[in-house]
PDB file of C-alpha atoms in Angstrom:
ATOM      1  CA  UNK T 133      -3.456  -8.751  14.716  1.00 79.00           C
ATOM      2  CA  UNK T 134      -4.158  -5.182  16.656  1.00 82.00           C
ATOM      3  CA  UNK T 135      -0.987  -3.708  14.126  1.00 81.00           C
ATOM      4  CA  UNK T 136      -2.372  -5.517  11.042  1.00 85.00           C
ATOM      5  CA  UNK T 137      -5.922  -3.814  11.386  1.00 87.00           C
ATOM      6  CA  UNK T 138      -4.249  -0.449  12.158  1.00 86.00           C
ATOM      7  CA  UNK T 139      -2.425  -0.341   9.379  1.00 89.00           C
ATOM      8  CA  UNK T 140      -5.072  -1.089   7.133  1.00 90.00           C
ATOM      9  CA  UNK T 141      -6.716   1.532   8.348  1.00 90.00           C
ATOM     10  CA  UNK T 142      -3.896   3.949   7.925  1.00 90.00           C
ATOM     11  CA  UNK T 143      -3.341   2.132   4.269  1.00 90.00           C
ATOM     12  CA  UNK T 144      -6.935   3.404   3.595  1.00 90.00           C
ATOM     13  CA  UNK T 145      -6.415   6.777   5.274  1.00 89.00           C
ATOM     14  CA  UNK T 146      -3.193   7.401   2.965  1.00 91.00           C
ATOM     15  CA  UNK T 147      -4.910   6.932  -0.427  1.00 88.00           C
ATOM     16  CA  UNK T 148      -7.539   9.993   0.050  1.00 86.00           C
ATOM     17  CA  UNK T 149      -4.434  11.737   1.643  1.00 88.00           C
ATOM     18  CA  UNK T 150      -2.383  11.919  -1.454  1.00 86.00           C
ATOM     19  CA  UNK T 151      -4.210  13.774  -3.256  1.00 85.00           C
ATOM     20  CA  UNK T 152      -3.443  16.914  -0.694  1.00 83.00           C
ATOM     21  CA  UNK T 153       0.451  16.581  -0.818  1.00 86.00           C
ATOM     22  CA  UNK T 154       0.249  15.620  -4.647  1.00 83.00           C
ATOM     23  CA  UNK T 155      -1.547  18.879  -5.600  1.00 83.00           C
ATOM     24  CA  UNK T 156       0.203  21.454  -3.476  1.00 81.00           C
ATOM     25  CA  UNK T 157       3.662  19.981  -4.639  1.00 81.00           C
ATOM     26  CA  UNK T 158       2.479  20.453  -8.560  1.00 81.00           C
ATOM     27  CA  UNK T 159       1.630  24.046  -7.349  1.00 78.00           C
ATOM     28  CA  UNK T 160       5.332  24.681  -6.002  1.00 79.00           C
ATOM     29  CA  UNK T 161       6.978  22.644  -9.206  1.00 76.00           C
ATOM     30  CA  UNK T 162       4.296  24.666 -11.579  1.00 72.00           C
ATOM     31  CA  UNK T 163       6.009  28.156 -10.567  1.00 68.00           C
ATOM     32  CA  UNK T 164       9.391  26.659 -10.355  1.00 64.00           C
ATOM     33  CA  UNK T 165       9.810  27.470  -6.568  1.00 66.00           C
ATOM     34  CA  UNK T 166      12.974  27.112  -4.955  1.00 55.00           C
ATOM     35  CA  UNK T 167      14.285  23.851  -5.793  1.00 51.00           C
ATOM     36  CA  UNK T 168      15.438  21.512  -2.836  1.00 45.00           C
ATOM     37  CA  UNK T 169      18.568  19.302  -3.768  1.00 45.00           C
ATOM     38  CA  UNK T 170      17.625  16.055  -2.515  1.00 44.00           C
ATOM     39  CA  UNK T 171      21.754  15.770  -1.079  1.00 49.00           C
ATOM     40  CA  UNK T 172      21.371  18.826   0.551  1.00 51.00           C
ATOM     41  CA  UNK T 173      18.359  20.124   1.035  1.00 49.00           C
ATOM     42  CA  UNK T 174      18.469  23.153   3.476  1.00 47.00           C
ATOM     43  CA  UNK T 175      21.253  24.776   1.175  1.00 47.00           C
ATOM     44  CA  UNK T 176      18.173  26.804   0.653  1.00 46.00           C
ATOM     45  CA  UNK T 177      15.936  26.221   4.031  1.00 53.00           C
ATOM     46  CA  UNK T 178      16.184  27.948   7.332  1.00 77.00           C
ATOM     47  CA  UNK T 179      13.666  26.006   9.040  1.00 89.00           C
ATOM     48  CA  UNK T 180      13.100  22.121   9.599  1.00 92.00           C
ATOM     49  CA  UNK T 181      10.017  20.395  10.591  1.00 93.00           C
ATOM     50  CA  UNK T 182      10.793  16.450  12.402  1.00 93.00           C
ATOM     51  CA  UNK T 183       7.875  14.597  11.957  1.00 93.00           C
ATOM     52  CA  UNK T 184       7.733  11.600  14.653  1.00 92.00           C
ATOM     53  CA  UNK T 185       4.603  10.422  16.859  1.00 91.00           C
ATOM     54  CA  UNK T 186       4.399   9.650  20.788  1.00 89.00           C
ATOM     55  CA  UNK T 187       4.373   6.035  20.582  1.00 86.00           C
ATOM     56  CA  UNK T 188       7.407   3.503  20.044  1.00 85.00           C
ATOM     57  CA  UNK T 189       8.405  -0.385  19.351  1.00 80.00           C
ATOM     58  CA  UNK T 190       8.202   0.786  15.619  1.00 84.00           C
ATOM     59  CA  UNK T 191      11.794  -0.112  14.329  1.00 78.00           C
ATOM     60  CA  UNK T 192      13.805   2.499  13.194  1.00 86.00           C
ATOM     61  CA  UNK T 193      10.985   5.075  12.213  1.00 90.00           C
ATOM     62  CA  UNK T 194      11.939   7.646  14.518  1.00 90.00           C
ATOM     63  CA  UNK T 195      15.772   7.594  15.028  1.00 91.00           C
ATOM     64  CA  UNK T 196      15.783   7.482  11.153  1.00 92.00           C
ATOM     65  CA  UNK T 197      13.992  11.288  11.233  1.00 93.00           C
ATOM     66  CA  UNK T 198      16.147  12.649  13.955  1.00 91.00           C
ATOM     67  CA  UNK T 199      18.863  11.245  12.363  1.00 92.00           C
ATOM     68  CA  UNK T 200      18.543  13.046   9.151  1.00 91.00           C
ATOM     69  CA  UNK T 201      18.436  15.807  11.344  1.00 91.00           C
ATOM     70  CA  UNK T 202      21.308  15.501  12.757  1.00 90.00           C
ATOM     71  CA  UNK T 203      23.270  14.839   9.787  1.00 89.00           C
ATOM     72  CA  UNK T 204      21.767  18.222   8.493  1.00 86.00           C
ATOM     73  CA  UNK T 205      23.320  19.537  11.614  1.00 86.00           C
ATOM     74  CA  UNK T 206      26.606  18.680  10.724  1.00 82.00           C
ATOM     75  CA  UNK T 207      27.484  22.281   9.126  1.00 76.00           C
ATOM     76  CA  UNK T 208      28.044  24.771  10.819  1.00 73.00           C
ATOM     77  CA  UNK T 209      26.440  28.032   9.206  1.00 71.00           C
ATOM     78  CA  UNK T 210      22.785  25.512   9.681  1.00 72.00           C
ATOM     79  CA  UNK T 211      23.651  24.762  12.961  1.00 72.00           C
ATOM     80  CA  UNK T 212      23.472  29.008  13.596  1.00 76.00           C
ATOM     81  CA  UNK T 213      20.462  29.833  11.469  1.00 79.00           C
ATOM     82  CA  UNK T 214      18.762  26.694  11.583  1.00 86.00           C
ATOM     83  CA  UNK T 215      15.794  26.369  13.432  1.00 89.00           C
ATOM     84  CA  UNK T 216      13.829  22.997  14.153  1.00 92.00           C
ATOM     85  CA  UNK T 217       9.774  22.043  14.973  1.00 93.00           C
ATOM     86  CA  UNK T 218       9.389  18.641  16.291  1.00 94.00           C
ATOM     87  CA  UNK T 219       5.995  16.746  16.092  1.00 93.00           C
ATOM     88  CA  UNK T 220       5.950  13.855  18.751  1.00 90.00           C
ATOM     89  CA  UNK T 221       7.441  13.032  22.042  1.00 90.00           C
ATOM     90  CA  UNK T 222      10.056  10.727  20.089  1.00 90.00           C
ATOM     91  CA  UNK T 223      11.429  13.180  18.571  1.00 90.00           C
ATOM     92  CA  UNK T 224      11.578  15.794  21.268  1.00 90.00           C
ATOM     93  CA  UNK T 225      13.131  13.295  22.842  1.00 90.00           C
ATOM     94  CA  UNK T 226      16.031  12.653  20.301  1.00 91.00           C
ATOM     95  CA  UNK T 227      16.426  16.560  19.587  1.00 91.00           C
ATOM     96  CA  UNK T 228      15.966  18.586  23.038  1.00 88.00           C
ATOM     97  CA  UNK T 229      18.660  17.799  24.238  1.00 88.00           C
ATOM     98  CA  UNK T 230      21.308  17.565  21.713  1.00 88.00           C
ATOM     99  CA  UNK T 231      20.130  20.956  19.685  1.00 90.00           C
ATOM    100  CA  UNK T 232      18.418  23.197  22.579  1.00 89.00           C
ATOM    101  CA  UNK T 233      19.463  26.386  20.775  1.00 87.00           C
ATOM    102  CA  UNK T 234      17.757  25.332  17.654  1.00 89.00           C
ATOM    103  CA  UNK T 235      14.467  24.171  18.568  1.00 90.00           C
ATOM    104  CA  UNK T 236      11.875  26.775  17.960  1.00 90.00           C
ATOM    105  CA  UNK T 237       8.460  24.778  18.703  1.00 90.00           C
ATOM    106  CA  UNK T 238       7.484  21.411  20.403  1.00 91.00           C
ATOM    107  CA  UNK T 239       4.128  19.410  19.374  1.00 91.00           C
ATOM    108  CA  UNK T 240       3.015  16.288  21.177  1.00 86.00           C
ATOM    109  CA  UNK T 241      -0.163  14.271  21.241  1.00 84.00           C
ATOM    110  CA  UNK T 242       0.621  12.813  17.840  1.00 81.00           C
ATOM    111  CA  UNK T 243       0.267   8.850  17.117  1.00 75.00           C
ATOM    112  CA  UNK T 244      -1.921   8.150  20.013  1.00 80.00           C
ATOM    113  CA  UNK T 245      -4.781   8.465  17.351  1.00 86.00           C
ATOM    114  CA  UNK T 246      -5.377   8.792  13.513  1.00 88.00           C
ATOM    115  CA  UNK T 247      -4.129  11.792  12.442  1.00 90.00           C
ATOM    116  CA  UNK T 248      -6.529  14.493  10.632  1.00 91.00           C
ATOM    117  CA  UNK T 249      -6.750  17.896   9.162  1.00 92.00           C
ATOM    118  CA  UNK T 250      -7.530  19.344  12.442  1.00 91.00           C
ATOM    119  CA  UNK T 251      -4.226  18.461  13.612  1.00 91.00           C
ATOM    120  CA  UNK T 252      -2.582  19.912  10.833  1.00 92.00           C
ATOM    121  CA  UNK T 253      -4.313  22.791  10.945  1.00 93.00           C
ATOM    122  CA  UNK T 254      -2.780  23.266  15.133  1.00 91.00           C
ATOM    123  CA  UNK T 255       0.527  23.051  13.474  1.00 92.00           C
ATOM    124  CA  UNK T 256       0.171  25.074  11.031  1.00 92.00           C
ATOM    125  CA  UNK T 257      -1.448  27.751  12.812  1.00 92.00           C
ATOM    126  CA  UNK T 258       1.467  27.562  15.593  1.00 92.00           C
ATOM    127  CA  UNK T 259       4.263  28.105  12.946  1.00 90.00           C
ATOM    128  CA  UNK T 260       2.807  31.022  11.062  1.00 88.00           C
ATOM    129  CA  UNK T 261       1.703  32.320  14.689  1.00 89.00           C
ATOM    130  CA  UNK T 262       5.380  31.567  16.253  1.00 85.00           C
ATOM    131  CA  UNK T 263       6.454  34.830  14.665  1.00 83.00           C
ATOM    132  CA  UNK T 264       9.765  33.303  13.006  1.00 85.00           C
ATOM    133  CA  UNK T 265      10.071  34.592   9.736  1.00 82.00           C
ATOM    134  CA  UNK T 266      11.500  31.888   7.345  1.00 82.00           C
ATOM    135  CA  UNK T 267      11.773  32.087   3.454  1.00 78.00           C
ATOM    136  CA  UNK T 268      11.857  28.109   2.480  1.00 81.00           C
ATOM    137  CA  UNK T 269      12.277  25.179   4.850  1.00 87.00           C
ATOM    138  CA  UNK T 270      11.217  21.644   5.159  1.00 90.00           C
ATOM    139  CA  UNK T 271       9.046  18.696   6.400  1.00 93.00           C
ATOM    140  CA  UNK T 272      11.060  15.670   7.164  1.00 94.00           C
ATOM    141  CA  UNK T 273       8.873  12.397   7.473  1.00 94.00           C
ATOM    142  CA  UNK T 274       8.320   8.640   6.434  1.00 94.00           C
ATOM    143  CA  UNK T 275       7.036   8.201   3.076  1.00 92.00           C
ATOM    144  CA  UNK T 276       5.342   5.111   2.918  1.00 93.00           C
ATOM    145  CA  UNK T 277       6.578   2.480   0.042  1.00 89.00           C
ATOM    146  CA  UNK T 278       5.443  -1.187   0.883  1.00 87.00           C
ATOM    147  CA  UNK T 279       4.401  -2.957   3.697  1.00 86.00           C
ATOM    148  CA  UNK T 280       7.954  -3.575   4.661  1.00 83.00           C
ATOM    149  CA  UNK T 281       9.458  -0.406   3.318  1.00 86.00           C
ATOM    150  CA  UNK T 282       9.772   3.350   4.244  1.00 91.00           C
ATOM    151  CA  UNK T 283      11.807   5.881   3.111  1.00 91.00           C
ATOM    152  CA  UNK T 284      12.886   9.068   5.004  1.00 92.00           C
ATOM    153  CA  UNK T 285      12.348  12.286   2.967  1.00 91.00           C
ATOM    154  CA  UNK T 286      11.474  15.647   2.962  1.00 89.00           C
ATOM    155  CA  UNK T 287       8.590  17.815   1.382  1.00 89.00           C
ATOM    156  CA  UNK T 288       9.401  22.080   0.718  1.00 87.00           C
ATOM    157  CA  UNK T 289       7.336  24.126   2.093  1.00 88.00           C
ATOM    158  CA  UNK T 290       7.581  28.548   1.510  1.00 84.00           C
ATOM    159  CA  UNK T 291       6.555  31.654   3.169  1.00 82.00           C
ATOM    160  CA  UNK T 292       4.039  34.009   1.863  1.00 82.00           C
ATOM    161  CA  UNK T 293       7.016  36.049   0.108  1.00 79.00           C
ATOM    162  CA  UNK T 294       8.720  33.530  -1.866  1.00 79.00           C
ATOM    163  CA  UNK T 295       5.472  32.349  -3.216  1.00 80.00           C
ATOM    164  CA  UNK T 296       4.813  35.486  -4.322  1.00 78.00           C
ATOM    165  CA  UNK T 297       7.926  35.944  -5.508  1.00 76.00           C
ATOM    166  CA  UNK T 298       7.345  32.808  -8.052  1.00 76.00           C
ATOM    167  CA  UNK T 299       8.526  33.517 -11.678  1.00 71.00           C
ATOM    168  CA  UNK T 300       4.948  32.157 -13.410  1.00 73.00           C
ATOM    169  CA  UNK T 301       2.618  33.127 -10.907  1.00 71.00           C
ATOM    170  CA  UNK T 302       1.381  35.042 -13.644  1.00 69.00           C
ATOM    171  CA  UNK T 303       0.283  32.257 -14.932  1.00 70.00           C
ATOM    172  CA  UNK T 304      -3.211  32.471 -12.722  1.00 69.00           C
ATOM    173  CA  UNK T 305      -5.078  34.934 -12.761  1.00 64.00           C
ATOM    174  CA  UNK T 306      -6.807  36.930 -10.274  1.00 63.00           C
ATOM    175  CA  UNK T 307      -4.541  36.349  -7.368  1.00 69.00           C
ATOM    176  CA  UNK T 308      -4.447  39.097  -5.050  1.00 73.00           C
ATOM    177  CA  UNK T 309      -2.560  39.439  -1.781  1.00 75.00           C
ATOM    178  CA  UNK T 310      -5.480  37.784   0.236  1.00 79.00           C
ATOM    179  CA  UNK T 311      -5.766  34.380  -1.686  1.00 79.00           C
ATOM    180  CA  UNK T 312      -2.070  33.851  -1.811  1.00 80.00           C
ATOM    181  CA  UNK T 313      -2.027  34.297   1.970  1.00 83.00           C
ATOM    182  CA  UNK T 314      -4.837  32.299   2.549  1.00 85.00           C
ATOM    183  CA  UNK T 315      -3.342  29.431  -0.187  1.00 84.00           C
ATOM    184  CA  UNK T 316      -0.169  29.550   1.938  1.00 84.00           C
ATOM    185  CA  UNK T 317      -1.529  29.196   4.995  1.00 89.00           C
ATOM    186  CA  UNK T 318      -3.194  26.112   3.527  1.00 90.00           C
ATOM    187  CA  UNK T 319      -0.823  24.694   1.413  1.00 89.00           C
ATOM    188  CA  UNK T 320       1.350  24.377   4.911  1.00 91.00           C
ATOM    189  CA  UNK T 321      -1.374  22.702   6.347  1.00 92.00           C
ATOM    190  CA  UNK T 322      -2.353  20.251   3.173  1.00 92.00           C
ATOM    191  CA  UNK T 323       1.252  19.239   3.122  1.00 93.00           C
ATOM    192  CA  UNK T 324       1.710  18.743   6.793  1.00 93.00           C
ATOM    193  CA  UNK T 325      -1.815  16.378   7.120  1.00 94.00           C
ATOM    194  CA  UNK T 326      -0.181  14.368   3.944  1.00 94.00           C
ATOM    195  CA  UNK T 327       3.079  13.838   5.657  1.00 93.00           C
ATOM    196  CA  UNK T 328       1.198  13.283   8.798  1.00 94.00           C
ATOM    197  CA  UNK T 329      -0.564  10.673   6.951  1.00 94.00           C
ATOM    198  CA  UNK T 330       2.679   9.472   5.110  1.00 94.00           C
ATOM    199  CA  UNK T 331       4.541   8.956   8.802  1.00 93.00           C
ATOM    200  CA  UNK T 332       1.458   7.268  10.262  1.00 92.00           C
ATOM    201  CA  UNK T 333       1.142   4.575   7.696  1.00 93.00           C
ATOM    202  CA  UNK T 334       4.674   4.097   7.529  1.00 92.00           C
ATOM    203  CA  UNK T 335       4.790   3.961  11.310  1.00 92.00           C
ATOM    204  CA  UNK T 336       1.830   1.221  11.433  1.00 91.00           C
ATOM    205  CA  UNK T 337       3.684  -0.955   8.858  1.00 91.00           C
ATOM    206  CA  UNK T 338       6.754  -0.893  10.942  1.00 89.00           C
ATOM    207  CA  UNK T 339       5.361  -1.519  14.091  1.00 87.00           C
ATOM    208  CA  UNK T 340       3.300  -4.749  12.198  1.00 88.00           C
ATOM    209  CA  UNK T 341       6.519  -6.160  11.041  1.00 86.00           C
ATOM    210  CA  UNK T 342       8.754  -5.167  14.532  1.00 85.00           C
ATOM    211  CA  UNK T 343       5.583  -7.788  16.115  1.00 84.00           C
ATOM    212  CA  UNK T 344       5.581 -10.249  13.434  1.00 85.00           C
ATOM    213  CA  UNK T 345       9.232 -10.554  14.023  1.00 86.00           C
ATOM    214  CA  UNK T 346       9.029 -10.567  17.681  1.00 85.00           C
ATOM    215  CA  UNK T 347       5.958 -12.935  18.122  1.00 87.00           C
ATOM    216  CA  UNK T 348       8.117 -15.153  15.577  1.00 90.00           C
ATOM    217  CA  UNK T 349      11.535 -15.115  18.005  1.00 92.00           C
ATOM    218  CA  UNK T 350       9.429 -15.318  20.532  1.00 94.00           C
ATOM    219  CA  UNK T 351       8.147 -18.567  19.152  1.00 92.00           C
ATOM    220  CA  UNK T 352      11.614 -19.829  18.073  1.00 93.00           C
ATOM    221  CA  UNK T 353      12.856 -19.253  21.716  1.00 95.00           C
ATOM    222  CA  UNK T 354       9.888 -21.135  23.190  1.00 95.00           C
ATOM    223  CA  UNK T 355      11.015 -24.301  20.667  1.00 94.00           C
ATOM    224  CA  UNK T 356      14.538 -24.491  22.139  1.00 95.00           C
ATOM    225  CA  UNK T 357      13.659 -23.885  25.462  1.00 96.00           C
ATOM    226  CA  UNK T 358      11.425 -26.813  25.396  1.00 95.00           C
ATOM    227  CA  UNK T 359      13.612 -28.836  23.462  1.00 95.00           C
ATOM    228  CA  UNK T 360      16.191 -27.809  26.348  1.00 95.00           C
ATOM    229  CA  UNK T 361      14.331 -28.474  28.861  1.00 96.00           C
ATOM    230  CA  UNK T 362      13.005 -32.298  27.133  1.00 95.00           C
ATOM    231  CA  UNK T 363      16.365 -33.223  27.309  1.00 95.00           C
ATOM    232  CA  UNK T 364      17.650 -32.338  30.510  1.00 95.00           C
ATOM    233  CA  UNK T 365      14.509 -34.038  31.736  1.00 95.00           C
ATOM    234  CA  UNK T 366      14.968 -37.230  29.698  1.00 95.00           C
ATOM    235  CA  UNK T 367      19.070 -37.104  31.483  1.00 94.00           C
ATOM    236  CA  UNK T 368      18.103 -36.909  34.607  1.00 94.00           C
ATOM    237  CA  UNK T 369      15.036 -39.951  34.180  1.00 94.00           C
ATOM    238  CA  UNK T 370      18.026 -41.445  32.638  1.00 94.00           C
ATOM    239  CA  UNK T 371      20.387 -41.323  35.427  1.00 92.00           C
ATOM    240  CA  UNK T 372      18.333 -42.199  37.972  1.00 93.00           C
ATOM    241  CA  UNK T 373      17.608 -45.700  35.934  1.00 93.00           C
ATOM    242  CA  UNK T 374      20.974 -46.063  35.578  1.00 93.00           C
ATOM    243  CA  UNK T 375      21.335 -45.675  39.187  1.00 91.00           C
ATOM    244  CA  UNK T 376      18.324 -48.157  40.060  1.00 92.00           C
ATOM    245  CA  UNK T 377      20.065 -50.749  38.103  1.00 92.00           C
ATOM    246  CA  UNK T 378      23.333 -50.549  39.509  1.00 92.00           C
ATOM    247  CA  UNK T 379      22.487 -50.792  42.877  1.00 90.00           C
ATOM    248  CA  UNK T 380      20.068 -53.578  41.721  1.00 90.00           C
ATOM    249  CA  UNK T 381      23.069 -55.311  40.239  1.00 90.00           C
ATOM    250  CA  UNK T 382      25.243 -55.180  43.185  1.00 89.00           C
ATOM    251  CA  UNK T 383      23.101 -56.726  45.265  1.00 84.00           C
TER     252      UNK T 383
END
């Protein structure tokens, strides 16, 4: 019941969301930014954002994001220029370890809590503060289909130069050097607080359905236990009759 009202929540949270992701992805598709191929996405990306939470007993909502990683991992030239921000302990956890070299910044504190622009906006700021210079890379989250359905993916996000590198930027006018740093610095933090959003829903979902499922095993197990335990007791009541009458019946 505690999952079911906290994903409605997040449900609600994700509608008003969309609209952030939704509008700075038309603005990257509009001026025909680097394209990401949906096999193999960081052909063109040098930098990889995991986006997890703190908290578990969610299914396969976490492994599935560090596992995407890993299979990204796989090559060799991005295992050398690749370079990897995780958000959550989770995946931290699933990443440290296995690709020290390649992690560049570590956020935790996530999950515990609704996310919001704020924390966005800490992310954000740490990457364009971290002093790693990356042309494309990124955001690898949960995109949130159904109650019982997720699927992992990945939003681009660009520096300041490629943006203003775009072939119709043209196409607006009065941007100077000053707005498109100040829409870049924004558009990473509008697409981060969608896919924050995105994760956390699907996160909420999972976690409802990993209890259903348990509270419903849980249940099963408690019917054959008692039906176990109804008829050992019935043998042994059984027994002992049968051993009252037979000594009744030799006397």
């Amino acid at each position: 019941m505690v999952s079911a009202a906290k994903y409605a929540r997040a449900e609600r949270d994700l509608k008003s969301a969309r609209s952030f992701g939704e509008g700075t992805q038309q603005f990257y598709s509009t001026n025909e930014l680097g394209k990401i191929d949906e096999n193999n996405p960081t052909k063109v990306g040098t930098l990889v954002i995991a986006l997890t939470s703190d908290r578990g007993l969610c299914g396969a909502v976490h492994s599935s994001v560090a596992k995407k990683v890993r299979s990204l991992m796989t090559d060799e030239e991005n295992e050398k220029n690749l370079k990897i921000i995780t958000i959550g302990d989770k995946a931290k956890a699933m990443l440290s370890k296995q690709f020290p070299n390649n992690l560049l910044m570590m956020f935790n504190d996530f999950g515990k809590r609704p996310p919001t622009f704020a924390d966005a906006m800490v992310v954000a700021n740490g990457i364009l503060q971290s002093g790693y210079e990356f042309e494309q890379g990124i955001i690898l989250y949960n995109r949130f289909k159904s109650v019982v359905s997720y699927e992992t993916t990945h939003s681009p996000i660009f520096s300041m130069e490629a943006i203003s590198k775009s072939p119709k930027l043209e196409i607006y006018d009065s941007l100077d050097a000053d707005t498109l740093k100040s829409y870049q610095e924004y558009s990473l933090a509008s697409l981060l607080f969608y896919a924050m959003k995105e994760n956390a829903c699907s996160e909420q979902s999972a976690r409802m359905t990993a209890m259903d499922n348990a509270s419903k095993n849980a249940g099963e197990m408690i019917g054959k236990l008692t039906l176990t335990f109804n008829r050992t007791r019935q043998a042994v009541i059984t027994r002992e009759l049968i051993e009252i009458i037979s000594g009744a019946a030799a006397l």
